[in-house]
Tab-separated table of C-alpha atoms in Angstrom:
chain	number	residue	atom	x	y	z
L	223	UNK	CA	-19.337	-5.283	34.027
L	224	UNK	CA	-15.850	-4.371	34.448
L	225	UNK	CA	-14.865	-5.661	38.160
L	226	UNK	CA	-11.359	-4.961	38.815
L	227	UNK	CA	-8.228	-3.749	36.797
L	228	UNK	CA	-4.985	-5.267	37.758
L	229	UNK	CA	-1.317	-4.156	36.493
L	230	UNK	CA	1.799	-6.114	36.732
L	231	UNK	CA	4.390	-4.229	38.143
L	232	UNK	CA	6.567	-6.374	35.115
L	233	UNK	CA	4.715	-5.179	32.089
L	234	UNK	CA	3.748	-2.319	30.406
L	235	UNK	CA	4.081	0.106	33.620
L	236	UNK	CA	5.756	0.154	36.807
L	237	UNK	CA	4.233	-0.703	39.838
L	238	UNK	CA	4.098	2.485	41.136
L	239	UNK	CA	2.821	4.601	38.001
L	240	UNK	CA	1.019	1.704	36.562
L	241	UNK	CA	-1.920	1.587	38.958
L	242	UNK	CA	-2.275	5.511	39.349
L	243	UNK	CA	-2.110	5.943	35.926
L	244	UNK	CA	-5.157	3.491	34.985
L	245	UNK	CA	-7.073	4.957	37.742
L	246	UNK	CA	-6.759	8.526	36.131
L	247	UNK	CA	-7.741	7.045	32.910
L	248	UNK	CA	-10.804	5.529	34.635
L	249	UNK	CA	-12.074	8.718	36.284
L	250	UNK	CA	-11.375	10.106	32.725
L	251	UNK	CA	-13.912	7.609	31.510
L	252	UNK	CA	-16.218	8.185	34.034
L	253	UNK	CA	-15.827	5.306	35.673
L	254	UNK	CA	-15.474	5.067	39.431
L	255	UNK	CA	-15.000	2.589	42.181
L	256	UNK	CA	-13.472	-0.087	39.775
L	257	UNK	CA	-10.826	-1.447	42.650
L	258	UNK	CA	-6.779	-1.297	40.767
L	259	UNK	CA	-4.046	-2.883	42.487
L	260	UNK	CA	-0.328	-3.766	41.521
L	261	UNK	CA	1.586	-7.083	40.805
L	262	UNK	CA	5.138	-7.710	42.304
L	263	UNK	CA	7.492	-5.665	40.371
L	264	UNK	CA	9.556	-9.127	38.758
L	265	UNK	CA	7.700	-11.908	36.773
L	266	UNK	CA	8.025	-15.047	37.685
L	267	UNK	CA	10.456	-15.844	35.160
L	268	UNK	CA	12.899	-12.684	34.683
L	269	UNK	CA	13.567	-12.638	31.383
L	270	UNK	CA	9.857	-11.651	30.588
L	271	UNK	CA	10.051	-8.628	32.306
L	272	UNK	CA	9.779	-5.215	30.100
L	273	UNK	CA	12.617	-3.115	30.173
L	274	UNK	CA	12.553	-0.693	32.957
L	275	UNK	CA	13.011	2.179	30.827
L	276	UNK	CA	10.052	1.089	28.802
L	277	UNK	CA	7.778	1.422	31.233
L	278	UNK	CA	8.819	4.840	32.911
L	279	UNK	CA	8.367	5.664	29.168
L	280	UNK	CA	4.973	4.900	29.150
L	281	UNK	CA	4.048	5.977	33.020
L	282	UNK	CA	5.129	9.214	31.798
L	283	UNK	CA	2.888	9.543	28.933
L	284	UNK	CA	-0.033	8.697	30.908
L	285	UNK	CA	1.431	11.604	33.495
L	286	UNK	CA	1.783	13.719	30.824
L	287	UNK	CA	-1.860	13.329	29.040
L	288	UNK	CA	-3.304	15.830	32.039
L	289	UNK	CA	-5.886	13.167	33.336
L	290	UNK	CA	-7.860	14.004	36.390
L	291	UNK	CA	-6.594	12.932	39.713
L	292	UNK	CA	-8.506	9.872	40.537
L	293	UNK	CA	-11.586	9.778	43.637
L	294	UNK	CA	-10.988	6.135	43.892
L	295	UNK	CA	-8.386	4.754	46.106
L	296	UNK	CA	-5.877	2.011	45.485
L	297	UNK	CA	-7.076	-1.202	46.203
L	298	UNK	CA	-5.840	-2.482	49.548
L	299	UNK	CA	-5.209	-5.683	47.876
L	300	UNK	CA	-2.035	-6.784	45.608
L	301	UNK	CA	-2.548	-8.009	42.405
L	302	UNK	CA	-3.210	-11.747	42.844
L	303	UNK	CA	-5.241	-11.449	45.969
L	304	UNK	CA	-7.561	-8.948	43.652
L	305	UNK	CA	-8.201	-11.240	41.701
L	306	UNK	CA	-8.622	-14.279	44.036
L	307	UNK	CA	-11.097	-11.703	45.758
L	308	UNK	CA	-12.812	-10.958	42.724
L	309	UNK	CA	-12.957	-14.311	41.321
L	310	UNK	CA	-14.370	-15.954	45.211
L	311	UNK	CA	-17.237	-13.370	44.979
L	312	UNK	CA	-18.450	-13.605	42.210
L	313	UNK	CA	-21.759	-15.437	41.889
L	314	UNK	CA	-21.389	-15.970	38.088
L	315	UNK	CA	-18.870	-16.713	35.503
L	316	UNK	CA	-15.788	-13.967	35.369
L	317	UNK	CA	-13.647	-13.756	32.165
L	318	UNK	CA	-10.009	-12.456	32.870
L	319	UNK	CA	-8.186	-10.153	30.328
L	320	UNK	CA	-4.764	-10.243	30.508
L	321	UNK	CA	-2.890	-8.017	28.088
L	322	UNK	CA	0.819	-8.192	29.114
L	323	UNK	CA	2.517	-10.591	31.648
L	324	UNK	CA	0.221	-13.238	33.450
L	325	UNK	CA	2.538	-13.223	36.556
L	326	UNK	CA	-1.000	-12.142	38.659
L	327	UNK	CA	-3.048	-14.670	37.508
L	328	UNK	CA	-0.643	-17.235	37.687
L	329	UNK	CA	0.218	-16.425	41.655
L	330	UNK	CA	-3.758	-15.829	41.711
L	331	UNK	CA	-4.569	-19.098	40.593
């Protein structure tokens, strides 16, 4: 049950291709109305961040793959109020996967 997707705006992506990017790749799944929001754009310690060419390298792959334009909106919410969200509503146990910097769970917890 896959409740939310967050992206650090610090990782693999930036914060502006990052989200649209994974919500393409959801509607190319056939998955919709999974929430995705964005993290601040700086971890919270600096020298973690991914180099910024890095990750217009990789928003443009995902550009480039031809996915279908998303239904699904951006999430209203930022990053770590996602997750708070998700986490305060949930009537059972929620496991987070974080695969790049936790700088959204950390300002979520």
């Amino acid at each position: 049950d896959l409740r939310a997707i967050t992206t650090s705006g610090a990782g693999f992506a930036t914060h502006h291709g990052g989200p649209a990017n994974m919500l393409k790749l959801l509607s190319f799944l056939g998955i919709e109305g999974v929430p995705v929001s964005f993290g601040p754009p700086e971890s919270l310690s600096p020298v973690t961040t991914f180099p910024l060419q890095w990750r217009i390298e990789i928003d443009l792959f995902y550009e480039n793959e031809g996915f279908p334009e998303a239904e699904t909106p951006m999430s209203m919410y930022d990053s770590p109020a996602l997750i708070a969200k998700t986490l305060r509503a949930s009537s059972t146990k929620v496991a987070v996967v974080v695969t790049g910097p936790a700088t959204n769970v950390a300002i979520a917890l």
